[in-house]
XYZ file of C-alpha atoms in Angstrom:
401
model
C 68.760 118.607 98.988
C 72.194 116.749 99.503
C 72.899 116.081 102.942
C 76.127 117.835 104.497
C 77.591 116.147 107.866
C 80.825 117.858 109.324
C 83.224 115.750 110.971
C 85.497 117.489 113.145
C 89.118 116.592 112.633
C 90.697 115.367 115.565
C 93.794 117.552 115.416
C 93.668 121.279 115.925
C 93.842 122.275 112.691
C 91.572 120.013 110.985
C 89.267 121.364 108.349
C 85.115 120.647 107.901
C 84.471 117.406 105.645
C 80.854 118.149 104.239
C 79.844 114.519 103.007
C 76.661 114.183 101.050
C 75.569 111.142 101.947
C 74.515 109.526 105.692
C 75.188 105.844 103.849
C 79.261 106.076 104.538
C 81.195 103.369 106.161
C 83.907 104.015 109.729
C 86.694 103.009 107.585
C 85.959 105.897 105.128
C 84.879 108.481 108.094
C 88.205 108.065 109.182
C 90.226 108.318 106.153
C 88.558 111.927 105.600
C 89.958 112.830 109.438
C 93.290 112.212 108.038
C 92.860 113.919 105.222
C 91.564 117.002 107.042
C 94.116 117.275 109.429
C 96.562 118.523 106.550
C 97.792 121.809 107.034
C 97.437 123.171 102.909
C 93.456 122.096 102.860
C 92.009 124.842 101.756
C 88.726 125.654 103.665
C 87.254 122.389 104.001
C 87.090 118.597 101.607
C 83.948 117.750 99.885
C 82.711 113.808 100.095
C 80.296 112.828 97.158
C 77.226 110.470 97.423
C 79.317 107.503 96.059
C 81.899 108.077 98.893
C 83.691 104.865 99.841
C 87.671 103.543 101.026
C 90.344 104.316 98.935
C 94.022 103.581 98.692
C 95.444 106.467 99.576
C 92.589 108.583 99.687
C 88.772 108.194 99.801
C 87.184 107.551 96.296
C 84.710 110.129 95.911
C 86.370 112.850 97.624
C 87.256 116.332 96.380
C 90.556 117.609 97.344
C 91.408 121.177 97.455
C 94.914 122.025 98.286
C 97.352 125.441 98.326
C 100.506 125.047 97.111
C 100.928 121.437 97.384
C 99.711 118.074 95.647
C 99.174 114.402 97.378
C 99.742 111.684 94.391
C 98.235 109.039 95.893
C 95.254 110.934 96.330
C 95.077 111.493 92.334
C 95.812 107.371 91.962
C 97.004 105.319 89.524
C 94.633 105.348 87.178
C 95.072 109.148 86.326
C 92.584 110.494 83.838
C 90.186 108.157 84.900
C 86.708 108.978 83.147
C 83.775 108.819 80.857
C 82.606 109.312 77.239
C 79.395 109.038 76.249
C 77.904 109.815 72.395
C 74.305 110.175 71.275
C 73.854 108.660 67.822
C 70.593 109.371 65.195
C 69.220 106.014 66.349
C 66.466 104.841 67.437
C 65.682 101.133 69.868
C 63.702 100.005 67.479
C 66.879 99.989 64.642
C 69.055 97.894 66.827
C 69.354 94.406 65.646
C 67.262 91.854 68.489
C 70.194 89.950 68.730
C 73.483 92.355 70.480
C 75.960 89.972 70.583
C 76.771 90.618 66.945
C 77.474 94.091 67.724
C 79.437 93.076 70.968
C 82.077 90.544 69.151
C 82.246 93.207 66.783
C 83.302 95.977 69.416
C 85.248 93.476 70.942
C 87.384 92.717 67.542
C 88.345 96.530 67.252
C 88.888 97.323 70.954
C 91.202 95.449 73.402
C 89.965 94.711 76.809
C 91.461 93.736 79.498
C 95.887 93.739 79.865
C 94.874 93.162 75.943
C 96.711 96.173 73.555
C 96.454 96.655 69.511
C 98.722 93.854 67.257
C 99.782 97.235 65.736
C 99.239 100.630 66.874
C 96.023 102.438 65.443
C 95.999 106.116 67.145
C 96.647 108.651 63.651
C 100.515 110.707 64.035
C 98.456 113.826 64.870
C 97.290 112.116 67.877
C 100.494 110.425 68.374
C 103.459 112.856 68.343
C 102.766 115.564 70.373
C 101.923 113.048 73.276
C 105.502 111.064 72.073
C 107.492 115.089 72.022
C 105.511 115.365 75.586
C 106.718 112.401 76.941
C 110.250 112.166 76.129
C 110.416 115.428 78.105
C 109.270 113.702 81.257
C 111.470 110.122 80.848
C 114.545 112.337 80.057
C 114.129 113.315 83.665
C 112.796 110.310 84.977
C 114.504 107.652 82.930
C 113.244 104.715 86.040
C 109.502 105.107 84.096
C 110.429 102.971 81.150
C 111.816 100.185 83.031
C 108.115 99.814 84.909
C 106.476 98.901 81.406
C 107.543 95.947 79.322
C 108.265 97.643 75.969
C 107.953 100.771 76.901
C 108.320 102.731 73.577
C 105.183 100.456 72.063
C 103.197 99.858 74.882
C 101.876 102.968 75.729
C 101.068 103.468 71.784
C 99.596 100.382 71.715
C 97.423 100.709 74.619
C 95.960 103.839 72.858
C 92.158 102.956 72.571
C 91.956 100.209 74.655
C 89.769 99.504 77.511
C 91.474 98.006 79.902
C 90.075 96.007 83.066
C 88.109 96.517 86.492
C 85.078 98.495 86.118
C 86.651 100.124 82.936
C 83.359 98.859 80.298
C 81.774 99.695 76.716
C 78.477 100.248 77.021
C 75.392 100.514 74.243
C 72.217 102.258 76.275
C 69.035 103.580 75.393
C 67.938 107.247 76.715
C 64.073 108.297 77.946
C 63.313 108.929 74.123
C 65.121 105.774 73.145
C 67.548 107.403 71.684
C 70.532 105.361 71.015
C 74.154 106.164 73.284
C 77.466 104.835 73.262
C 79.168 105.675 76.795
C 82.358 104.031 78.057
C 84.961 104.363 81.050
C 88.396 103.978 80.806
C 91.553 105.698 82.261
C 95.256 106.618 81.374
C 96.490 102.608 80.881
C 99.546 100.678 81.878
C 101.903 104.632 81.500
C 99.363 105.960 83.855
C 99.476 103.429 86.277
C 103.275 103.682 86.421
C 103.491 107.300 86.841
C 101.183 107.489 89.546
C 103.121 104.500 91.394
C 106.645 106.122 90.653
C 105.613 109.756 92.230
C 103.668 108.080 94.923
C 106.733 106.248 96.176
C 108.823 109.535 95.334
C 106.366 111.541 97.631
C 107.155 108.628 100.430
C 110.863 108.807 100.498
C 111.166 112.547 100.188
C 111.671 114.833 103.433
C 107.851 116.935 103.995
C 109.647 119.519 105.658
C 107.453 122.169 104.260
C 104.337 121.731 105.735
C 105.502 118.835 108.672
C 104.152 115.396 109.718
C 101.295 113.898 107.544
C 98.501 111.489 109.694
C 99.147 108.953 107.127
C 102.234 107.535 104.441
C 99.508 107.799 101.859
C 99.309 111.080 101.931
C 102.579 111.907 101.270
C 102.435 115.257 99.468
C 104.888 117.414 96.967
C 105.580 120.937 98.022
C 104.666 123.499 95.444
C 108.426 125.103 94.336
C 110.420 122.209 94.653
C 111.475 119.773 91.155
C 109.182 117.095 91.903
C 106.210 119.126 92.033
C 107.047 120.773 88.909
C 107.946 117.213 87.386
C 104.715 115.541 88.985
C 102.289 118.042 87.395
C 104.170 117.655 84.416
C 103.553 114.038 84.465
C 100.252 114.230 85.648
C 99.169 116.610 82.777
C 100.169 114.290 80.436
C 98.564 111.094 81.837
C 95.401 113.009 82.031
C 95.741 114.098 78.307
C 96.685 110.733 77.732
C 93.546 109.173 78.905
C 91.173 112.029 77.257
C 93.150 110.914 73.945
C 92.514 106.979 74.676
C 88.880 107.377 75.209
C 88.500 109.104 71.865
C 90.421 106.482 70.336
C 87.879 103.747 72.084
C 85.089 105.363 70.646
C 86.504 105.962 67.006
C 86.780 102.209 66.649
C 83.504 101.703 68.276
C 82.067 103.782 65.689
C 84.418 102.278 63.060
C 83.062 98.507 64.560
C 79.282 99.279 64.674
C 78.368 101.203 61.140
C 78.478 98.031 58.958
C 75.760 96.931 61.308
C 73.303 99.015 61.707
C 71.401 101.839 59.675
C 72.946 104.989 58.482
C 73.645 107.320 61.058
C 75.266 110.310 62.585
C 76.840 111.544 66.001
C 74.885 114.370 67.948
C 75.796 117.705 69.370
C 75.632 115.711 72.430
C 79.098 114.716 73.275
C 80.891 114.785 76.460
C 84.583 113.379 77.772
C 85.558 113.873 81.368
C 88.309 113.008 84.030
C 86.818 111.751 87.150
C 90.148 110.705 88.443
C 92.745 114.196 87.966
C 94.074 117.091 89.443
C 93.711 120.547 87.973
C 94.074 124.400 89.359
C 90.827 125.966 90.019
C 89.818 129.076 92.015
C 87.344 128.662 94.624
C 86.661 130.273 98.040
C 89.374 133.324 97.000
C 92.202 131.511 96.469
C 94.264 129.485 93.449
C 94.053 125.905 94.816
C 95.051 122.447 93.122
C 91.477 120.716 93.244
C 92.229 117.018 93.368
C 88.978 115.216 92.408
C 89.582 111.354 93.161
C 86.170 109.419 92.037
C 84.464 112.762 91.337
C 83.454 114.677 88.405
C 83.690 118.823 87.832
C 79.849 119.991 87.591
C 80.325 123.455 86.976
C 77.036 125.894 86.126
C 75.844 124.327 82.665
C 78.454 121.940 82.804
C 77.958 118.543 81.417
C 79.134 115.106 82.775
C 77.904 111.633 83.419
C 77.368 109.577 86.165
C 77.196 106.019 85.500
C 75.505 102.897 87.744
C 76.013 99.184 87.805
C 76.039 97.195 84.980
C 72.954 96.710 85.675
C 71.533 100.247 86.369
C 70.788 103.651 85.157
C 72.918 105.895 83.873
C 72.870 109.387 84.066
C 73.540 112.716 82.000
C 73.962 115.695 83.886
C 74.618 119.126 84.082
C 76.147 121.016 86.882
C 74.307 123.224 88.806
C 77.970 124.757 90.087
C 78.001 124.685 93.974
C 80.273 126.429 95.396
C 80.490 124.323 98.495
C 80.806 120.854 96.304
C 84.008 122.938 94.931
C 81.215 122.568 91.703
C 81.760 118.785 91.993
C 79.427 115.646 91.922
C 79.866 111.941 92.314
C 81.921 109.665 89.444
C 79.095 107.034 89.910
C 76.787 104.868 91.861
C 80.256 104.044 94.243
C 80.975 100.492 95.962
C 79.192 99.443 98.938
C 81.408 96.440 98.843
C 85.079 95.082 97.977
C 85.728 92.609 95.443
C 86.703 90.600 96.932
C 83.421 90.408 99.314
C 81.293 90.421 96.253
C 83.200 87.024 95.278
C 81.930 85.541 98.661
C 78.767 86.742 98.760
C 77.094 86.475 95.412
C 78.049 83.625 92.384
C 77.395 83.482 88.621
C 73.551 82.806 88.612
C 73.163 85.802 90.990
C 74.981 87.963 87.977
C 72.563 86.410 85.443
C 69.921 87.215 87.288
C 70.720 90.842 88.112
C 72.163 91.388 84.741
C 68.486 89.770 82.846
C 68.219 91.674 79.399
C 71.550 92.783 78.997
C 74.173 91.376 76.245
C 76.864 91.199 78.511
C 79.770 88.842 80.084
C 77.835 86.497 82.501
C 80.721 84.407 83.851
C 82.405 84.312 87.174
C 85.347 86.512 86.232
C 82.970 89.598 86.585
C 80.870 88.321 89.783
C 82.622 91.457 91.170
C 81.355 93.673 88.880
C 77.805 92.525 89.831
C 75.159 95.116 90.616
C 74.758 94.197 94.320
C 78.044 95.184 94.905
C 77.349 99.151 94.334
C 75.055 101.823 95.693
C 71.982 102.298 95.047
C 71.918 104.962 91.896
C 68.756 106.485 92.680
C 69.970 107.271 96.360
C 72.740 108.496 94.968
C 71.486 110.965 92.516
C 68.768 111.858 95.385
C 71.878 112.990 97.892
C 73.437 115.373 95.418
C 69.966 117.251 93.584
C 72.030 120.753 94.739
C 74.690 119.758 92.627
C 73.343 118.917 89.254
C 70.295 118.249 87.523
C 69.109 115.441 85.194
C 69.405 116.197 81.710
C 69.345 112.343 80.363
C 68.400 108.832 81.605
C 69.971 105.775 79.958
C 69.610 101.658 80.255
C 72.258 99.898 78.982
C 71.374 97.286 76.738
C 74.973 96.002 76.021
C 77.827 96.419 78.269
C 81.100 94.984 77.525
C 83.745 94.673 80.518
C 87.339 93.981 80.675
């Protein structure tokens, strides 16, 4: 069973935080306080297995809130999330040697601050998100001077990975069946509409609901414009990044079929946020659920939980628990900052954790390296009320911007 600790809030009307997990950090602990001492929580936050420090809020946290949003607590990276495919194929028809397939992914999909030369997303894809936008600029004209050419950027950057612990991956299930999963987000427009409402939410007056514990939590009050604008915005980032993680995985598919055997896509398809906010009903009320580093795991609902580079995997489906507000963790979560990892562990260490794998070895990823996360297994142990296992994978190939 997944382990539930309440924290009492300091201030009188602090809500429970039920945390699945007894492997949390102060830092983290108290950033949930904060969090609960907001007066539109609605009946308590949820903390997932892979709980760790945020900006702004705590990654793995599940946010429910009435009539009122906190920006920072959705991020930068809105849309954040995962796509994995099952293909008709088989370990045994993958070439010994990946890195063919890898420089071939890499060709067709951008990485890193890399975008297309041209842009590659079809018109169908392209103009309702252009009609969408327009919409939102025409209000907030500031967004397109936060992205160097702003009317082809955000076009170009549609199907591209990105950089982080945004990857490609190539894994192998328990029937080694063959699965293409990767984890991107909402791009260079996503990051600069989180950043312009977040500073919005700052400088505006909170005189609805009174003093927040914390500048990061800076909210927008349900009825005024920039509530209406924000979830506007935020609507379309999220669409945004559902959009460029089809794209990613259209060129994937477009990169690997000259080199391997015929084959088709499976029933077995799934694309979901794990960075979003969206209006759900839970505990009797209409509440804006805010899931920052968590994934929805309603009843029979299917999502995936990734590890390390260097770990399992996961396909799961929800179990729908009412007290996880039918959430489960985004991942295996950091047990460490970057920046840490890059003191603690150096490039042999990542060859060594990363044996059998056709992936980046070099230094420039030494923060991506395994040691640096949770343990997955613990993980998925802490939240068995949640979901249940419906597929184990093993990367083979992981490709990392």
């Amino acid at each position: 069973m997944g382990i539930k600790m309440l924290l009492n809030a300091e201030a009188h009307y602090g809500v429970p935080v039920k945390i699945y997990t007894n492997d949390i950090d102060s830092e983290s602990i108290d950033q949930l306080k904060k969090m609960s001492q907001l007066q539109f929580i609605h009946s308590h936050i949820a903390a997932m297995p892979d709980v760790h420090l945020g900006k702004g809020a705590t990654v793995g946290s599940v946010i429910p809130t009435k009539n009122a949003i906190i920006p920072a607590a959705v991020g930068v990276d809105i849309g954040c999330g995962m796509n994995a495919l099952r293909l008709s194929l088989k370990a045994s028809q993958l070439p010994d040697n990946l890195s063919t397939l890898r420089n071939a992914i890499e060709r067709k999909v951008p990485i890193g601050f890399g975008v297309h030369r041209q842009i590659k997303a079809k018109a169908s894809t392209l103009s309702p998100l252009e009609k969408r936008l327009k919409v939102i600029t025409d209000k907030h004209p500031a967004l397109t001077r936060m992205l160097r050419n702003f009317d082809s950027t955000w076009a170009k950057q549609l199907g591209t990975l990105g950089g982080g612990n945004h990857f490609i991956e190539l894994c192998l299930d328990e029937n080694d069946d063959v699965w293409i999963m990767l984890h991107s987000g909402s791009r260079g427009l996503g990051n600069v509409i989180g950043t312009y409402f977040i500073e919005r939410a700052k400088k505006e007056a909170q005189s609805r609901f009174g003093h927040v514990p914390d500048k990061d939590l800076s909210y927008f009050a349900e009825g005024s414009n920039s509530f209406d604008d924000y979830v506007e915005a935020v609507e379309w980032a999220q669409e945004y990044a559902y959009e460029n993680r089809r794209e990613m995985m259209r060129l994937i598919l477009e990169a690997v079929r000259p080199l391997l055997p015929s084959f088709q896509m499976t029933k077995e398809a799934i694309n979901c946020h794990h960075n979003y906010v969206q209006k759900e009903h839970h505990f009797g009320e209409d509440v804006f659920v805010t899931r920052k580093g968590a994934i929805r795991a309603g009843l029979d609902e299917y999502g995936i939980i990734p590890g390390s580079m260097g770990a399992k995997s996961f396909i799961v489906k929800g179990k729908g628990n009412p007290e996880s507000f039918c959430s489960c963790s985004h991942g295996a979560g950091r047990k460490m900052s970057r920046s840490k990892a890059k003191r603690i562990f150096n490039q042999q260490d990542l060859i060594q954790q990363t044996q059998g794998i056709e992936c980046r070895k070099d230094k420039g990823v030494v923060d991506e390296i395994p040691s640096a996360y949770k343990n997955i297994d613990e993980v998925m142990e802490n939240q068995s009320d949640l979901i249940e296992v419906v597929h184990t994978l093993k990367q083979v190939l992981c490709i990392k911007g």
